[in-house]
Short mmCIF file of C-alpha atoms in Angstrom, two decimals:
data_model
loop_
_atom_site.label_atom_id
_atom_site.label_comp_id
_atom_site.label_asym_id
_atom_site.label_seq_id
_atom_site.Cartn_x
_atom_site.Cartn_y
_atom_site.Cartn_z
CA MET A 6 47.32 69.66 159.55
CA THR A 7 48.76 67.52 156.81
CA ILE A 8 51.85 65.60 158.47
CA GLU A 9 54.10 67.66 156.48
CA GLU A 10 52.61 70.93 158.44
CA ASP A 11 52.85 69.05 161.72
CA GLU A 12 56.62 68.57 160.93
CA GLU A 13 57.60 71.98 160.14
CA ALA A 14 55.93 73.16 162.62
CA GLY A 15 57.48 70.87 165.24
CA GLY A 16 60.98 71.18 163.69
CA GLY A 17 60.98 68.25 160.95
CA PRO A 18 60.71 65.18 161.32
CA LEU A 19 61.24 62.70 164.35
CA ILE A 20 64.48 60.84 164.63
CA GLN A 21 64.61 58.03 166.98
CA PHE A 22 68.05 57.24 168.69
CA VAL A 23 68.76 54.31 170.81
CA THR A 24 70.58 55.50 174.03
CA PHE A 25 73.24 53.78 175.79
CA ILE A 26 75.42 54.52 178.99
CA LEU A 27 79.32 54.98 178.92
CA MET A 28 80.28 55.81 182.66
CA ASP A 29 77.06 57.76 183.73
CA GLU A 30 76.82 59.64 180.55
CA VAL A 31 74.20 59.27 178.15
CA TYR A 32 74.97 58.73 174.19
CA GLY A 33 72.54 58.02 171.22
CA ILE A 34 73.02 56.69 167.86
CA ASN A 35 70.53 56.54 165.25
CA VAL A 36 68.27 53.78 165.23
CA MET A 37 68.77 52.86 161.59
CA GLN A 38 71.81 52.05 161.94
CA VAL A 39 71.13 49.49 165.13
CA GLN A 40 70.94 46.21 164.04
CA GLU A 41 70.91 44.13 166.98
CA VAL A 42 71.45 44.26 170.69
CA LEU A 43 73.26 41.34 172.31
CA ARG A 44 74.32 40.10 175.68
CA ILE A 45 78.07 39.93 176.14
CA THR A 46 79.30 36.72 174.50
CA GLU A 47 82.75 35.39 173.93
CA ILE A 48 84.92 37.81 172.55
CA ALA A 49 87.63 36.49 171.04
CA PRO A 50 90.80 38.59 171.01
CA VAL A 51 92.91 38.82 167.68
CA PRO A 52 96.38 39.41 167.30
CA GLY A 53 97.52 42.52 165.95
CA ALA A 54 94.67 44.32 166.86
CA PRO A 55 94.58 48.19 167.92
CA PRO A 56 94.00 48.82 171.34
CA TYR A 57 89.95 50.13 170.72
CA VAL A 58 89.32 46.83 169.04
CA LEU A 59 88.14 43.79 172.20
CA GLY A 60 88.07 41.04 169.52
CA ILE A 61 85.83 39.45 167.06
CA ILE A 62 82.51 37.24 168.14
CA ASN A 63 80.60 34.55 165.64
CA LEU A 64 77.43 36.39 165.09
CA ARG A 65 75.20 33.40 163.45
CA GLY A 66 78.05 32.62 161.20
CA ASN A 67 79.51 35.62 160.48
CA VAL A 68 82.64 37.08 162.29
CA VAL A 69 81.73 40.60 163.76
CA THR A 70 84.46 42.87 164.99
CA VAL A 71 83.64 44.29 168.53
CA ILE A 72 84.83 48.02 169.58
CA ASP A 73 85.91 48.73 173.01
CA THR A 74 83.63 52.16 172.85
CA ARG A 75 85.16 53.27 176.63
CA THR A 76 88.44 53.12 174.89
CA ARG A 77 87.64 54.63 171.90
CA PHE A 78 86.15 57.60 173.75
CA GLY A 79 89.17 57.78 175.84
CA LEU A 80 87.63 56.71 178.81
CA PRO A 81 88.91 54.23 181.47
CA THR A 82 87.96 50.59 181.04
CA THR A 83 85.90 48.53 183.18
CA GLU A 84 85.27 44.89 183.92
CA VAL A 85 81.76 43.84 182.05
CA ASP A 86 78.65 43.23 184.07
CA ASP A 87 75.35 41.80 183.38
CA ALA A 88 73.97 45.02 181.69
CA SER A 89 76.80 45.32 179.15
CA ARG A 90 75.48 45.07 176.00
CA ILE A 91 77.31 44.90 172.28
CA ILE A 92 75.61 47.02 170.08
CA VAL A 93 75.56 45.56 166.60
CA ILE A 94 75.73 48.82 164.07
CA GLU A 95 76.25 48.83 160.32
CA SER A 96 77.82 52.32 159.53
CA GLU A 97 78.75 53.38 156.15
CA LYS A 98 81.72 51.08 156.04
CA GLN A 99 80.50 47.90 157.43
CA VAL A 100 79.15 45.88 160.24
CA VAL A 101 80.52 46.06 163.54
CA GLY A 102 79.77 45.60 167.30
CA ILE A 103 80.33 48.38 170.01
CA LEU A 104 80.39 47.45 173.72
CA VAL A 105 78.59 49.46 175.87
CA ASP A 106 77.93 49.51 179.54
CA ALA A 107 74.22 49.29 179.36
CA VAL A 108 71.63 50.08 176.80
CA ALA A 109 68.94 52.37 177.95
CA GLU A 110 65.94 53.14 176.08
CA VAL A 111 64.77 54.90 172.56
CA VAL A 112 63.96 58.52 172.30
CA GLU A 113 62.75 60.67 169.87
CA LEU A 114 64.07 63.74 168.52
CA ARG A 115 63.51 66.48 166.16
CA GLU A 116 66.35 68.14 164.28
CA THR A 117 65.72 71.46 165.94
CA ASP A 118 66.21 69.49 169.43
CA ILE A 119 70.01 68.98 168.60
CA ASP A 120 72.38 71.63 169.27
CA VAL A 121 76.11 71.56 168.53
CA ALA A 122 78.58 70.23 171.14
CA PRO A 123 80.17 72.33 173.08
CA ASN A 124 84.06 72.60 172.38
CA VAL A 125 85.78 71.25 175.17
CA GLY A 126 87.34 67.98 173.68
CA THR A 127 90.38 67.57 171.34
CA GLU A 128 89.26 67.66 167.68
CA GLU A 129 90.09 64.04 167.83
CA SER A 130 87.54 62.94 170.30
CA SER A 131 84.80 65.27 169.23
CA ARG A 132 84.67 64.42 165.47
CA TYR A 133 82.33 61.53 166.38
CA ILE A 134 80.17 63.66 168.30
CA GLN A 135 77.15 64.85 165.91
CA GLY A 136 75.80 67.07 168.63
CA VAL A 137 74.05 66.85 171.61
CA ALA A 138 70.55 67.20 173.09
CA THR A 139 69.32 68.33 176.36
CA GLN A 140 67.57 65.76 178.50
CA GLU A 141 66.11 67.39 181.52
CA ASP A 142 69.00 68.51 183.39
CA SER A 143 71.59 66.43 181.45
CA LEU A 144 72.75 65.88 177.89
CA LEU A 145 72.20 63.40 175.19
CA ILE A 146 75.40 62.87 173.08
CA LEU A 147 74.52 62.00 169.98
CA VAL A 148 77.29 59.74 168.34
CA ASP A 149 77.95 59.73 164.58
CA LEU A 150 79.13 56.19 163.94
CA ASN A 151 80.12 56.89 160.42
CA LYS A 152 83.27 59.03 162.18
CA LEU A 153 83.89 56.67 165.31
CA LEU A 154 86.71 55.36 162.96
CA THR A 155 89.00 56.90 160.54
CA ASP A 156 88.83 55.64 156.90
CA GLU A 157 92.43 53.64 158.00
CA GLU A 158 90.91 52.39 160.96
CA TRP A 159 88.12 51.27 159.00
CA LYS A 160 90.46 49.48 156.40
CA GLU A 161 91.99 48.08 159.47
CA ILE A 162 89.44 46.35 161.32
CA SER A 163 87.81 45.19 158.17
CA MET A 164 90.78 42.71 158.08
CA TYR A 165 88.99 40.68 160.62
CA MET B 29 62.68 68.30 173.30
CA ILE B 30 63.19 64.56 174.00
CA ARG B 31 60.45 61.89 173.69
CA ARG B 32 61.13 58.46 174.97
CA SER B 33 59.29 56.08 172.50
CA GLY B 34 56.78 55.04 175.16
CA GLU B 35 55.74 58.38 176.13
CA THR B 36 52.26 60.04 175.04
CA ARG B 37 52.83 62.32 172.21
CA PRO B 38 51.15 65.79 172.06
CA ALA B 39 47.45 65.34 170.52
CA GLN B 40 47.82 64.98 166.92
CA PRO B 41 45.53 64.06 164.03
CA ALA B 42 44.51 60.45 163.77
CA SER B 43 46.37 59.83 160.44
CA LYS B 44 47.44 56.59 158.24
CA ILE B 45 50.89 56.67 160.52
CA ALA B 46 49.45 55.17 163.56
CA GLU B 47 50.22 51.57 162.18
CA PRO B 48 53.66 51.95 160.97
CA ASP B 49 54.23 53.87 164.64
CA THR B 50 53.05 51.15 166.47
CA ALA B 51 54.92 48.52 164.38
CA LEU B 52 58.07 50.30 164.90
CA LYS B 53 57.97 50.87 168.51
CA SER B 54 57.21 47.31 168.62
CA TYR B 55 60.46 46.81 166.61
CA LEU B 56 62.61 49.04 169.22
CA ASP B 57 61.02 47.46 171.95
CA THR B 58 62.32 44.28 171.36
CA LEU B 59 65.44 45.46 170.45
CA LEU B 60 65.95 46.67 173.99
CA SER B 61 64.24 43.94 175.48
CA GLU B 62 65.84 41.04 176.96
CA ILE B 63 67.58 38.86 174.21
CA ASP B 64 67.33 35.24 175.86
CA GLY B 65 66.43 33.71 172.82
CA LEU B 66 69.11 34.92 170.69
CA SER B 67 71.69 32.45 169.14
CA VAL B 68 74.27 33.46 171.97
CA ALA B 69 72.64 31.42 174.20
CA ALA B 70 74.55 28.98 176.46
CA PRO B 71 74.96 25.58 175.05
CA PRO B 72 72.74 22.97 176.68
CA THR B 73 73.68 21.33 179.93
CA GLU B 74 74.39 18.18 178.77
CA VAL B 75 76.64 19.45 176.26
CA LYS B 76 78.51 21.20 178.75
CA GLU B 77 79.11 18.41 180.31
CA ALA B 78 80.00 16.10 177.62
CA LEU B 79 82.62 19.11 177.07
CA ALA B 80 83.53 19.01 180.20
CA ASN B 81 84.44 15.34 180.59
CA ALA B 82 85.82 15.02 177.10
CA ASP B 83 89.55 13.77 177.28
CA ILE B 84 91.05 16.03 174.03
CA LYS B 85 94.21 15.12 172.81
CA CYS B 86 96.55 17.32 171.19
CA ASP B 87 96.95 14.56 167.70
CA GLU B 88 93.48 13.92 167.86
CA VAL B 89 91.79 15.07 164.80
CA VAL B 90 88.44 16.68 165.11
CA ASP B 91 86.15 17.07 161.91
CA ALA B 92 84.63 20.42 162.23
CA ARG B 93 83.65 21.04 158.80
CA VAL B 94 80.85 23.72 158.87
CA GLU B 95 78.41 25.17 156.55
CA VAL B 96 78.83 28.72 157.04
CA THR B 97 78.46 32.23 155.50
CA THR B 98 81.00 34.92 155.36
CA GLN B 99 80.35 38.37 156.72
CA ALA B 100 78.51 40.46 154.33
CA THR B 101 79.95 43.83 154.88
CA ILE B 102 79.20 46.96 153.04
CA SER B 103 82.58 47.00 151.81
CA GLU B 104 82.61 43.92 150.55
CA ALA B 105 79.05 44.32 148.55
CA GLU B 106 80.80 46.93 146.42
CA SER B 107 83.68 46.18 143.94
CA GLY B 108 86.67 46.70 146.64
CA PRO B 109 89.16 44.03 147.49
CA GLN B 110 88.08 40.37 147.25
CA PRO B 111 89.08 37.41 149.59
CA VAL B 112 92.43 35.94 148.93
CA VAL B 113 91.74 32.37 149.17
CA PRO B 114 94.86 30.17 148.60
CA GLN B 115 94.79 27.24 146.09
CA TRP B 116 95.53 24.53 148.85
CA ALA B 117 92.17 25.78 150.04
CA ASP B 118 90.21 24.24 147.58
CA GLU B 119 89.91 20.99 148.96
CA ALA B 120 89.37 20.32 152.87
CA PHE B 121 92.47 20.72 154.81
CA GLN B 122 93.88 19.90 158.46
CA VAL B 123 94.42 23.20 160.69
CA LEU B 124 96.60 22.87 164.31
CA LEU B 125 95.45 24.81 166.80
CA PHE B 126 97.71 26.39 169.61
CA GLU B 127 98.11 29.22 172.16
CA VAL B 128 100.79 32.16 171.70
CA ASN B 129 99.80 34.48 175.00
CA GLY B 130 96.38 33.43 175.41
CA ILE B 131 95.30 33.78 172.07
CA LYS B 132 94.11 30.64 170.23
CA LEU B 133 95.70 30.26 166.62
CA GLY B 134 95.41 28.05 163.40
CA ILE B 135 98.40 26.74 160.93
CA PRO B 136 97.71 24.62 158.27
CA LEU B 137 99.12 21.46 159.13
CA ALA B 138 100.64 21.08 155.30
CA SER B 139 102.84 24.05 156.03
CA LEU B 140 104.22 22.09 158.91
CA LYS B 141 107.36 20.44 158.94
CA GLY B 142 107.52 19.05 162.58
CA ILE B 143 106.95 19.84 166.07
CA LEU B 144 109.53 19.70 168.92
CA ASN B 145 109.40 20.43 172.59
CA PHE B 146 111.14 23.43 173.82
CA SER B 147 113.05 23.94 176.97
CA GLY B 148 113.79 27.20 176.59
CA ALA B 149 117.61 27.18 175.96
CA ALA B 150 118.78 28.66 172.53
CA SER B 151 121.89 30.03 171.57
CA GLN B 152 121.93 33.92 171.63
CA LEU B 153 123.73 35.28 168.36
CA PRO B 154 124.78 39.04 168.42
CA GLY B 155 122.87 41.24 166.56
CA GLN B 156 119.50 39.18 166.35
CA PRO B 157 116.17 40.54 165.37
CA SER B 158 114.04 41.42 168.52
CA TRP B 159 111.84 38.45 167.61
CA SER B 160 114.35 35.68 167.83
CA LEU B 161 114.49 33.87 170.71
CA GLY B 162 117.81 32.28 169.68
CA VAL B 163 119.01 29.47 167.67
CA ILE B 164 118.84 25.41 168.34
CA VAL B 165 120.11 22.55 166.56
CA ASN B 166 117.72 19.84 165.52
CA ARG B 167 118.84 16.78 163.78
CA GLU B 168 122.17 18.58 162.76
CA GLU B 169 120.21 21.57 161.14
CA LYS B 170 120.20 25.15 162.74
CA VAL B 171 116.84 26.31 163.62
CA VAL B 172 116.04 30.26 164.22
CA VAL B 173 113.35 30.12 167.18
CA ILE B 174 110.88 33.08 166.75
CA ASP B 175 108.98 34.67 169.53
CA SER B 176 105.44 34.39 168.34
CA ALA B 177 104.09 36.81 170.50
CA ARG B 178 106.55 39.70 169.74
CA LEU B 179 106.33 39.03 165.92
CA LEU B 180 102.72 38.64 165.64
CA MET B 181 101.35 40.49 168.51
CA PRO B 182 103.72 42.69 170.18
CA GLU B 183 100.67 44.93 171.70
CA ARG B 184 99.79 41.96 173.92
CA LEU B 185 103.40 41.80 175.26
CA GLY B 186 103.16 41.66 179.14
CA ILE B 187 99.42 40.66 179.05
CA ASP B 188 100.35 36.95 180.00
CA GLU B 189 104.19 36.50 181.01
CA ALA B 190 103.38 33.53 183.19
CA VAL B 191 103.17 31.02 180.40
CA SER B 192 106.51 30.37 178.13
CA PRO B 193 106.85 28.66 175.16
CA GLN B 194 106.76 25.18 175.29
CA GLN B 195 106.41 23.86 172.08
CA LEU B 196 108.18 24.73 168.55
CA LEU B 197 106.50 24.52 165.17
CA LEU B 198 108.90 24.32 162.89
CA ILE B 199 108.22 25.63 159.54
CA GLY B 200 109.66 26.67 156.08
CA ASP B 201 112.51 24.13 155.25
CA GLY B 202 112.38 23.26 158.84
CA ASP B 203 115.03 25.96 159.70
CA ARG B 204 112.24 28.92 161.29
CA ALA B 205 110.51 27.75 164.32
CA LEU B 206 107.40 29.09 165.90
CA ALA B 207 107.72 29.16 169.69
CA VAL B 208 103.95 28.27 171.05
CA ASP B 209 102.82 28.17 174.65
CA ARG B 210 100.60 25.39 173.89
CA ILE B 211 99.09 23.01 171.50
CA CYS B 212 95.62 21.97 171.28
CA ASN B 213 93.99 20.40 168.83
CA THR B 214 93.48 19.56 165.01
CA LEU B 215 90.42 20.68 163.07
CA VAL B 216 89.57 19.59 159.17
CA VAL B 217 88.02 22.46 157.74
CA ASP B 218 87.05 23.70 154.23
CA LYS B 219 87.48 27.21 152.39
CA GLU B 220 83.77 27.81 153.55
CA ALA B 221 84.62 28.09 157.30
CA ILE B 222 87.18 30.53 157.12
CA ARG B 223 86.75 34.20 156.65
CA TRP B 224 89.70 35.05 154.34
CA ARG B 225 91.28 38.22 154.41
CA TYR B 226 90.61 40.86 151.83
CA GLY B 227 93.49 42.15 149.70
CA ALA B 228 96.98 42.36 151.02
CA GLY B 229 96.28 44.06 154.14
CA ILE B 230 99.26 45.03 156.54
CA ARG B 231 99.68 41.94 158.40
CA PRO B 232 101.51 39.64 156.01
CA TRP B 233 100.96 36.67 158.53
CA TYR B 234 97.36 36.87 158.74
CA ALA B 235 95.45 34.21 156.57
CA GLY B 236 91.76 34.63 157.84
CA ILE B 237 89.37 33.60 160.57
CA ILE B 238 88.21 30.30 161.20
CA ILE B 239 84.94 31.17 162.14
CA GLU B 240 83.53 28.52 164.29
CA GLU B 241 86.91 28.76 166.30
CA LEU B 242 87.24 32.49 166.20
CA SER B 243 91.06 32.19 165.65
CA VAL B 244 93.27 33.75 163.51
CA LEU B 245 94.55 31.33 160.68
CA LEU B 246 98.00 32.05 159.75
CA ASP B 247 99.65 32.22 156.28
CA VAL B 248 103.06 30.56 156.55
CA ASP B 249 104.02 31.84 153.38
CA GLY B 250 103.56 35.34 154.44
CA ILE B 251 105.53 34.75 157.79
CA MET B 252 108.65 33.76 155.86
CA LYS B 253 108.32 36.69 153.59
CA MET B 254 108.11 38.76 156.79
CA LEU B 255 111.05 37.24 158.41
CA ALA B 256 113.06 37.59 155.07
CA GLY B 257 111.91 41.36 154.55
#
């Protein structure tokens, strides 16, 4: 069996996702968009920033804006702890960091493993959900990072 | 079906992709592993001790010229807005660092007309804008005191109410003053040490970020235009 046949039989090529935790739910982002995973470092608040922007960090001389993923997802905020991580990602728009409760693992999925997300949230909060995959008895929520912010919001945070 | 990268996959014919798989797994494992060696490591103990023992005075000038590169974002790589570097930044310049509502900000020293202590007492005029704390008289000149927190960071009002402005930074012709909580120190920087704003932006007071300090550098001309508008 060729690789192509194997992919076809298995439902397409394998896609790898880095999974992270937010309020006990597991989310996944395409590994190709992940640049680095950082421990919590000094996050400097910036004046005039929207509520979902925690601040900025100095990453080897580069200024990277850090997004409070909990706030963005409409979840209650919490104190950072030893497990908290900043995932530095590269979207279509720019490089940003997203603060998450913890980084879990890397999982491999085929396109056929990904289902449409059940329509339970508001359009605003569901637009950045790419789909869901069943993981044992729970769901892995796949996030489309390019839609994490609107074009206007990407433009706004690019100021920092 | 979800497979963790460490799991054994179903039997597959030996193929040429075995090595790249191993390499990718190794890369991913590195991403998820402990990252003690990264640049965010805490400073050495001796540096912490030296800083703790340092007697930093407000007027002390610290040469903090640094060699850094600005962030290369995707949008920047395209033919989008270009960084707005003011002419006065062509040569190294001094910046005064201060705090407002717990946030450290910087202002080019060349834009400052003076620094005054502020007791909090100012004459209130009817109909004054929300960002005005009132009017004081300095050397027979009337000075409008600006509530910097309300003007620059209204979203943070109430976060650090315990601190009240202690100093005034005179700007413009000396007829406007930014009320600040605390003056920190001064730096000498060159334009490469700043991540300048791109395009006009929606915050006229924002000139850029002092990268080493992670502090916003204020555009005094922009502030004056805001106040005039």
